Amino acid sequence: MGDWFHDIFLNCYLMAIYSSPSRADELNALLYDNTLFSKGLILNTQIANNAHIKLSSALKERKLNSDSISTYLKSSLYGSYKDILSQLDPNSAAIEFIQADHTREIIALCLIPRVHTPIFEFICKIEELENLRKNNATPGEYNNLVWGKLAKHLTGKKKVFVSFDGILNTLPIENYAYEDNTLIPNTNIYRVSSTRNIISKTNKATDDFLLI
């Protein structure tokens, strides 16, 4: 994603998930909230300045642990994954894509109504997307690579709000979902800068979102 705090947190997450798989739900939830927070930093300089001061202080005082991170994120966010989940109707879903530069991977965290914590899915290696672009791949090839592992979570969904990251920001991935033999038929894909936008726009028309 490109900001220092998120990169450090993602490293810690990957180490924790491999060493403590039984805590996957808790860790996935914390990673989703961290992703919302990090995108907020990029979009809001004032939040970034405040975050830098408080987190730097916590690091110096050796007070930066999982509990303090969680508490700080919740107090600094304009909402958490729980807030977003509460705004989704049964026919909708939300997905945060994350580019993990140190492992060269694209991962996704999905919010699905009636599933209480984010669902983690490994999507692909960054090189796979780079090779598709280099070789002028067909939309169907992109579709299978990116949406193939997510389709099982999106069956029957009419609206899916997605926030991309890294290389996915340079590709019209949502367009490929509408190709022939699509993996997610009858689904409208809404691109948002962060899925926390859903909270502030819940009472507005979906035309306010970028629909492609």
PDB file of C-alpha atoms in Angstrom:
ATOM      1  CA  MET A   1       0.000   0.000   0.000  1.00  0.00           C
ATOM      2  CA  GLY A   2       2.967   2.272   0.433  1.00  0.00           C
ATOM      3  CA  ASP A   3       2.618   3.886   3.884  1.00  0.00           C
ATOM      4  CA  TRP A   4       5.068   2.971   6.622  1.00  0.00           C
ATOM      5  CA  PHE A   5       2.560   2.040   9.323  1.00  0.00           C
ATOM      6  CA  HIS A   6       0.527  -0.247   7.100  1.00  0.00           C
ATOM      7  CA  ASP A   7       3.647  -1.961   5.756  1.00  0.00           C
ATOM      8  CA  ILE A   8       4.907  -2.654   9.281  1.00  0.00           C
ATOM      9  CA  PHE A   9       1.490  -3.863  10.380  1.00  0.00           C
ATOM     10  CA  LEU A  10       1.132  -6.147   7.351  1.00  0.00           C
ATOM     11  CA  ASN A  11       4.482  -7.764   8.155  1.00  0.00           C
ATOM     12  CA  CYS A  12       3.330  -8.372  11.735  1.00  0.00           C
ATOM     13  CA  TYR A  13      -0.006  -9.707  10.502  1.00  0.00           C
ATOM     14  CA  LEU A  14       1.601 -12.278   8.213  1.00  0.00           C
ATOM     15  CA  MET A  15       3.897 -13.501  10.975  1.00  0.00           C
ATOM     16  CA  ALA A  16       0.984 -13.719  13.410  1.00  0.00           C
ATOM     17  CA  ILE A  17      -1.380 -15.503  11.028  1.00  0.00           C
ATOM     18  CA  TYR A  18       1.166 -18.224  10.321  1.00  0.00           C
ATOM     19  CA  SER A  19       2.097 -18.683  13.984  1.00  0.00           C
ATOM     20  CA  SER A  20      -1.446 -18.396  15.398  1.00  0.00           C
ATOM     21  CA  PRO A  21      -3.948 -19.582  12.739  1.00  0.00           C
ATOM     22  CA  SER A  22      -6.617 -20.035  15.415  1.00  0.00           C
ATOM     23  CA  ARG A  23      -6.709 -16.229  15.749  1.00  0.00           C
ATOM     24  CA  ALA A  24      -7.425 -15.696  12.046  1.00  0.00           C
ATOM     25  CA  ASP A  25     -10.808 -14.011  12.552  1.00  0.00           C
ATOM     26  CA  GLU A  26      -9.394 -11.540  15.076  1.00  0.00           C
ATOM     27  CA  LEU A  27      -6.341 -10.796  12.933  1.00  0.00           C
ATOM     28  CA  ASN A  28      -8.376 -10.386   9.734  1.00  0.00           C
ATOM     29  CA  ALA A  29     -10.618  -7.890  11.516  1.00  0.00           C
ATOM     30  CA  LEU A  30      -7.629  -5.900  12.747  1.00  0.00           C
ATOM     31  CA  LEU A  31      -6.054  -5.925   9.275  1.00  0.00           C
ATOM     32  CA  TYR A  32      -9.274  -4.609   7.713  1.00  0.00           C
ATOM     33  CA  ASP A  33      -9.441  -1.745  10.217  1.00  0.00           C
ATOM     34  CA  ASN A  34      -5.770  -0.987   9.651  1.00  0.00           C
ATOM     35  CA  THR A  35      -6.385  -0.846   5.904  1.00  0.00           C
ATOM     36  CA  LEU A  36      -9.222   1.643   6.402  1.00  0.00           C
ATOM     37  CA  PHE A  37      -6.981   3.705   8.663  1.00  0.00           C
ATOM     38  CA  SER A  38      -4.045   3.659   6.230  1.00  0.00           C
ATOM     39  CA  LYS A  39      -6.136   4.748   3.265  1.00  0.00           C
ATOM     40  CA  GLY A  40      -7.491   7.502   5.479  1.00  0.00           C
ATOM     41  CA  LEU A  41      -3.936   8.669   6.115  1.00  0.00           C
ATOM     42  CA  ILE A  42      -3.289   8.940   2.407  1.00  0.00           C
ATOM     43  CA  LEU A  43      -6.512  10.875   1.847  1.00  0.00           C
ATOM     44  CA  ASN A  44      -6.293  13.141   4.879  1.00  0.00           C
ATOM     45  CA  THR A  45      -3.073  14.951   5.767  1.00  0.00           C
ATOM     46  CA  GLN A  46      -4.289  16.108   9.162  1.00  0.00           C
ATOM     47  CA  ILE A  47      -5.098  12.551  10.235  1.00  0.00           C
ATOM     48  CA  ALA A  48      -1.667  11.509   8.963  1.00  0.00           C
ATOM     49  CA  ASN A  49       0.073  14.178  11.049  1.00  0.00           C
ATOM     50  CA  ASN A  50      -1.831  13.240  14.196  1.00  0.00           C
ATOM     51  CA  ALA A  51      -1.209   9.546  13.583  1.00  0.00           C
ATOM     52  CA  HIS A  52       2.517  10.073  13.146  1.00  0.00           C
ATOM     53  CA  ILE A  53       2.780  11.980  16.433  1.00  0.00           C
ATOM     54  CA  LYS A  54       0.757   9.514  18.500  1.00  0.00           C
ATOM     55  CA  LEU A  55       2.193   6.341  17.020  1.00  0.00           C
ATOM     56  CA  SER A  56       5.771   7.651  17.213  1.00  0.00           C
ATOM     57  CA  SER A  57       5.216   8.442  20.876  1.00  0.00           C
ATOM     58  CA  ALA A  58       3.811   4.953  21.489  1.00  0.00           C
ATOM     59  CA  LEU A  59       6.808   3.387  19.777  1.00  0.00           C
ATOM     60  CA  LYS A  60       9.267   5.384  21.883  1.00  0.00           C
ATOM     61  CA  GLU A  61       7.456   4.390  25.075  1.00  0.00           C
ATOM     62  CA  ARG A  62       7.275   0.756  23.930  1.00  0.00           C
ATOM     63  CA  LYS A  63       3.510   0.814  24.313  1.00  0.00           C
ATOM     64  CA  LEU A  64       2.646  -0.251  20.770  1.00  0.00           C
ATOM     65  CA  ASN A  65       1.029  -3.686  21.101  1.00  0.00           C
ATOM     66  CA  SER A  66      -1.995  -5.293  19.465  1.00  0.00           C
ATOM     67  CA  ASP A  67      -4.421  -3.865  22.035  1.00  0.00           C
ATOM     68  CA  SER A  68      -3.107  -0.307  21.793  1.00  0.00           C
ATOM     69  CA  ILE A  69      -3.066  -0.466  17.985  1.00  0.00           C
ATOM     70  CA  SER A  70      -6.670  -1.650  17.931  1.00  0.00           C
ATOM     71  CA  THR A  71      -7.779   1.044  20.382  1.00  0.00           C
ATOM     72  CA  TYR A  72      -5.993   3.787  18.447  1.00  0.00           C
ATOM     73  CA  LEU A  73      -7.345   2.666  15.094  1.00  0.00           C
ATOM     74  CA  LYS A  74     -10.907   2.579  16.366  1.00  0.00           C
ATOM     75  CA  SER A  75     -10.614   6.054  17.871  1.00  0.00           C
ATOM     76  CA  SER A  76      -8.996   7.514  14.741  1.00  0.00           C
ATOM     77  CA  LEU A  77     -11.135   5.949  12.039  1.00  0.00           C
ATOM     78  CA  TYR A  78     -14.283   7.354  10.519  1.00  0.00           C
ATOM     79  CA  GLY A  79     -15.663   3.891  11.168  1.00  0.00           C
ATOM     80  CA  SER A  80     -14.467   0.313  11.402  1.00  0.00           C
ATOM     81  CA  TYR A  81     -15.249  -2.887   9.527  1.00  0.00           C
ATOM     82  CA  LYS A  82     -18.186  -3.405  11.902  1.00  0.00           C
ATOM     83  CA  ASP A  83     -19.672  -0.055  10.899  1.00  0.00           C
ATOM     84  CA  ILE A  84     -19.344  -0.959   7.225  1.00  0.00           C
ATOM     85  CA  LEU A  85     -20.767  -4.424   7.769  1.00  0.00           C
ATOM     86  CA  SER A  86     -23.793  -2.951   9.520  1.00  0.00           C
ATOM     87  CA  GLN A  87     -24.561  -0.824   6.430  1.00  0.00           C
ATOM     88  CA  LEU A  88     -24.494  -3.711   3.955  1.00  0.00           C
ATOM     89  CA  ASP A  89     -27.816  -5.245   2.989  1.00  0.00           C
ATOM     90  CA  PRO A  90     -28.065  -8.989   2.262  1.00  0.00           C
ATOM     91  CA  ASN A  91     -27.557  -8.376  -1.470  1.00  0.00           C
ATOM     92  CA  SER A  92     -24.312  -6.401  -1.142  1.00  0.00           C
ATOM     93  CA  ALA A  93     -20.676  -6.895  -0.156  1.00  0.00           C
ATOM     94  CA  ALA A  94     -17.493  -4.867   0.314  1.00  0.00           C
ATOM     95  CA  ILE A  95     -13.919  -5.771  -0.611  1.00  0.00           C
ATOM     96  CA  GLU A  96     -10.598  -4.164   0.313  1.00  0.00           C
ATOM     97  CA  PHE A  97      -7.754  -5.239  -1.990  1.00  0.00           C
ATOM     98  CA  ILE A  98      -4.264  -4.981  -0.518  1.00  0.00           C
ATOM     99  CA  GLN A  99      -0.928  -5.066  -2.335  1.00  0.00           C
ATOM    100  CA  ALA A 100       1.715  -6.594  -0.066  1.00  0.00           C
ATOM    101  CA  ASP A 101       4.914  -5.312  -1.668  1.00  0.00           C
ATOM    102  CA  HIS A 102       7.320  -7.270   0.536  1.00  0.00           C
ATOM    103  CA  THR A 103       5.751 -10.628  -0.435  1.00  0.00           C
ATOM    104  CA  ARG A 104       4.731  -9.452  -3.928  1.00  0.00           C
ATOM    105  CA  GLU A 105       1.162 -10.588  -3.339  1.00  0.00           C
ATOM    106  CA  ILE A 106      -2.346  -9.269  -3.889  1.00  0.00           C
ATOM    107  CA  ILE A 107      -4.776 -10.195  -1.148  1.00  0.00           C
ATOM    108  CA  ALA A 108      -8.410  -9.329  -0.494  1.00  0.00           C
ATOM    109  CA  LEU A 109     -10.535  -8.874   2.604  1.00  0.00           C
ATOM    110  CA  CYS A 110     -14.256  -9.377   2.021  1.00  0.00           C
ATOM    111  CA  LEU A 111     -17.162  -8.175   4.129  1.00  0.00           C
ATOM    112  CA  ILE A 112     -20.229 -10.337   3.614  1.00  0.00           C
ATOM    113  CA  PRO A 113     -23.512  -9.844   5.510  1.00  0.00           C
ATOM    114  CA  ARG A 114     -24.152 -12.583   8.072  1.00  0.00           C
ATOM    115  CA  VAL A 115     -20.407 -13.337   8.237  1.00  0.00           C
ATOM    116  CA  HIS A 116     -19.222 -11.554  11.368  1.00  0.00           C
ATOM    117  CA  THR A 117     -15.560 -10.966  10.471  1.00  0.00           C
ATOM    118  CA  PRO A 118     -13.688 -10.166   7.227  1.00  0.00           C
ATOM    119  CA  ILE A 119     -12.864 -13.096   4.941  1.00  0.00           C
ATOM    120  CA  PHE A 120      -9.245 -13.307   3.779  1.00  0.00           C
ATOM    121  CA  GLU A 121      -8.452 -14.468   0.235  1.00  0.00           C
ATOM    122  CA  PHE A 122      -5.090 -14.700  -1.503  1.00  0.00           C
ATOM    123  CA  ILE A 123      -5.671 -13.422  -5.055  1.00  0.00           C
ATOM    124  CA  CYS A 124      -2.392 -13.712  -6.951  1.00  0.00           C
ATOM    125  CA  LYS A 125       1.245 -12.710  -7.140  1.00  0.00           C
ATOM    126  CA  ILE A 126       1.942  -9.224  -8.489  1.00  0.00           C
ATOM    127  CA  GLU A 127       4.029 -10.825 -11.251  1.00  0.00           C
ATOM    128  CA  GLU A 128       0.957 -12.615 -12.570  1.00  0.00           C
ATOM    129  CA  LEU A 129      -0.817  -9.306 -13.158  1.00  0.00           C
ATOM    130  CA  GLU A 130       2.329  -7.752 -14.627  1.00  0.00           C
ATOM    131  CA  ASN A 131       2.641 -10.663 -17.056  1.00  0.00           C
ATOM    132  CA  LEU A 132      -0.981 -10.353 -18.138  1.00  0.00           C
ATOM    133  CA  ARG A 133      -0.473  -6.660 -18.855  1.00  0.00           C
ATOM    134  CA  LYS A 134       2.815  -7.279 -20.658  1.00  0.00           C
ATOM    135  CA  ASN A 135       1.237  -9.948 -22.867  1.00  0.00           C
ATOM    136  CA  ASN A 136      -1.904  -7.913 -23.654  1.00  0.00           C
ATOM    137  CA  ALA A 137      -4.109 -10.473 -21.953  1.00  0.00           C
ATOM    138  CA  THR A 138      -7.807 -10.722 -22.655  1.00  0.00           C
ATOM    139  CA  PRO A 139     -10.372  -9.388 -20.185  1.00  0.00           C
ATOM    140  CA  GLY A 140     -11.356 -12.975 -19.489  1.00  0.00           C
ATOM    141  CA  GLU A 141      -7.850 -13.797 -18.254  1.00  0.00           C
ATOM    142  CA  TYR A 142      -7.890 -10.855 -15.847  1.00  0.00           C
ATOM    143  CA  ASN A 143     -11.398 -11.819 -14.799  1.00  0.00           C
ATOM    144  CA  ASN A 144     -10.420 -15.372 -13.934  1.00  0.00           C
ATOM    145  CA  LEU A 145      -7.306 -14.308 -12.043  1.00  0.00           C
ATOM    146  CA  VAL A 146      -8.852 -11.587  -9.885  1.00  0.00           C
ATOM    147  CA  TRP A 147     -12.503 -12.560  -9.518  1.00  0.00           C
ATOM    148  CA  GLY A 148     -12.077 -16.340  -9.664  1.00  0.00           C
ATOM    149  CA  LYS A 149     -11.318 -16.772  -5.968  1.00  0.00           C
ATOM    150  CA  LEU A 150     -13.877 -14.181  -4.891  1.00  0.00           C
ATOM    151  CA  ALA A 151     -16.844 -15.434  -6.909  1.00  0.00           C
ATOM    152  CA  LYS A 152     -17.890 -17.965  -4.262  1.00  0.00           C
ATOM    153  CA  HIS A 153     -18.398 -15.128  -1.773  1.00  0.00           C
ATOM    154  CA  LEU A 154     -20.334 -12.929  -4.212  1.00  0.00           C
ATOM    155  CA  THR A 155     -22.962 -15.339  -5.497  1.00  0.00           C
ATOM    156  CA  GLY A 156     -26.309 -13.571  -5.590  1.00  0.00           C
ATOM    157  CA  LYS A 157     -24.883 -10.171  -4.668  1.00  0.00           C
ATOM    158  CA  LYS A 158     -26.316  -7.247  -6.630  1.00  0.00           C
ATOM    159  CA  LYS A 159     -23.883  -4.586  -5.347  1.00  0.00           C
ATOM    160  CA  VAL A 160     -20.214  -4.977  -4.499  1.00  0.00           C
ATOM    161  CA  PHE A 161     -18.152  -2.017  -3.280  1.00  0.00           C
ATOM    162  CA  VAL A 162     -14.439  -2.445  -3.993  1.00  0.00           C
ATOM    163  CA  SER A 163     -11.354  -0.452  -3.058  1.00  0.00           C
ATOM    164  CA  PHE A 164      -8.255  -1.343  -5.062  1.00  0.00           C
ATOM    165  CA  ASP A 165      -4.590  -0.936  -4.216  1.00  0.00           C
ATOM    166  CA  GLY A 166      -1.263  -0.890  -6.048  1.00  0.00           C
ATOM    167  CA  ILE A 167      -1.225  -2.317  -9.558  1.00  0.00           C
ATOM    168  CA  LEU A 168      -4.982  -2.931  -9.446  1.00  0.00           C
ATOM    169  CA  ASN A 169      -5.487   0.834  -9.389  1.00  0.00           C
ATOM    170  CA  THR A 170      -4.022   0.956 -12.909  1.00  0.00           C
ATOM    171  CA  LEU A 171      -6.339  -1.679 -14.380  1.00  0.00           C
ATOM    172  CA  PRO A 172     -10.092  -1.567 -15.118  1.00  0.00           C
ATOM    173  CA  ILE A 173     -10.627  -4.787 -13.157  1.00  0.00           C
ATOM    174  CA  GLU A 174     -14.264  -4.048 -12.415  1.00  0.00           C
ATOM    175  CA  ASN A 175     -14.999  -3.846 -16.141  1.00  0.00           C
ATOM    176  CA  TYR A 176     -13.806  -7.396 -16.674  1.00  0.00           C
ATOM    177  CA  ALA A 177     -16.497  -8.686 -14.333  1.00  0.00           C
ATOM    178  CA  TYR A 178     -19.026  -7.854 -17.055  1.00  0.00           C
ATOM    179  CA  GLU A 179     -17.458  -9.958 -19.792  1.00  0.00           C
ATOM    180  CA  ASP A 180     -19.225 -12.936 -21.362  1.00  0.00           C
ATOM    181  CA  ASN A 181     -19.377 -15.965 -19.059  1.00  0.00           C
ATOM    182  CA  THR A 182     -18.707 -13.699 -16.099  1.00  0.00           C
ATOM    183  CA  LEU A 183     -18.062 -15.312 -12.746  1.00  0.00           C
ATOM    184  CA  ILE A 184     -20.364 -12.880 -10.938  1.00  0.00           C
ATOM    185  CA  PRO A 185     -23.414 -12.290 -13.168  1.00  0.00           C
ATOM    186  CA  ASN A 186     -26.018  -9.643 -12.330  1.00  0.00           C
ATOM    187  CA  THR A 187     -23.609  -7.866  -9.995  1.00  0.00           C
ATOM    188  CA  ASN A 188     -22.832  -4.133 -10.131  1.00  0.00           C
ATOM    189  CA  ILE A 189     -19.291  -3.225  -9.099  1.00  0.00           C
ATOM    190  CA  TYR A 190     -18.772   0.156  -7.402  1.00  0.00           C
ATOM    191  CA  ARG A 191     -15.186   1.434  -7.156  1.00  0.00           C
ATOM    192  CA  VAL A 192     -14.520   3.547  -4.045  1.00  0.00           C
ATOM    193  CA  SER A 193     -11.310   5.033  -2.654  1.00  0.00           C
ATOM    194  CA  SER A 194     -11.997   3.243   0.638  1.00  0.00           C
ATOM    195  CA  THR A 195     -14.897   1.014   1.638  1.00  0.00           C
ATOM    196  CA  ARG A 196     -15.433   3.239   4.636  1.00  0.00           C
ATOM    197  CA  ASN A 197     -17.020   5.649   2.117  1.00  0.00           C
ATOM    198  CA  ILE A 198     -20.046   3.379   2.393  1.00  0.00           C
ATOM    199  CA  ILE A 199     -20.700   4.708   5.895  1.00  0.00           C
ATOM    200  CA  SER A 200     -20.933   8.370   4.897  1.00  0.00           C
ATOM    201  CA  LYS A 201     -22.838   7.658   1.695  1.00  0.00           C
ATOM    202  CA  THR A 202     -25.342   5.113   2.979  1.00  0.00           C
ATOM    203  CA  ASN A 203     -28.242   7.517   2.806  1.00  0.00           C
ATOM    204  CA  LYS A 204     -27.277   8.916  -0.594  1.00  0.00           C
ATOM    205  CA  ALA A 205     -27.972   7.521  -4.028  1.00  0.00           C
ATOM    206  CA  THR A 206     -25.482   4.958  -5.308  1.00  0.00           C
ATOM    207  CA  ASP A 207     -24.933   7.272  -8.262  1.00  0.00           C
ATOM    208  CA  ASP A 208     -22.562   9.138  -5.934  1.00  0.00           C
ATOM    209  CA  PHE A 209     -20.187   6.197  -6.279  1.00  0.00           C
ATOM    210  CA  LEU A 210     -18.075   5.592  -9.357  1.00  0.00           C
ATOM    211  CA  LEU A 211     -19.941   2.864 -11.206  1.00  0.00           C
ATOM    212  CA  ILE A 212     -18.208   1.412 -14.239  1.00  0.00           C
TER     213      ILE A 212
END
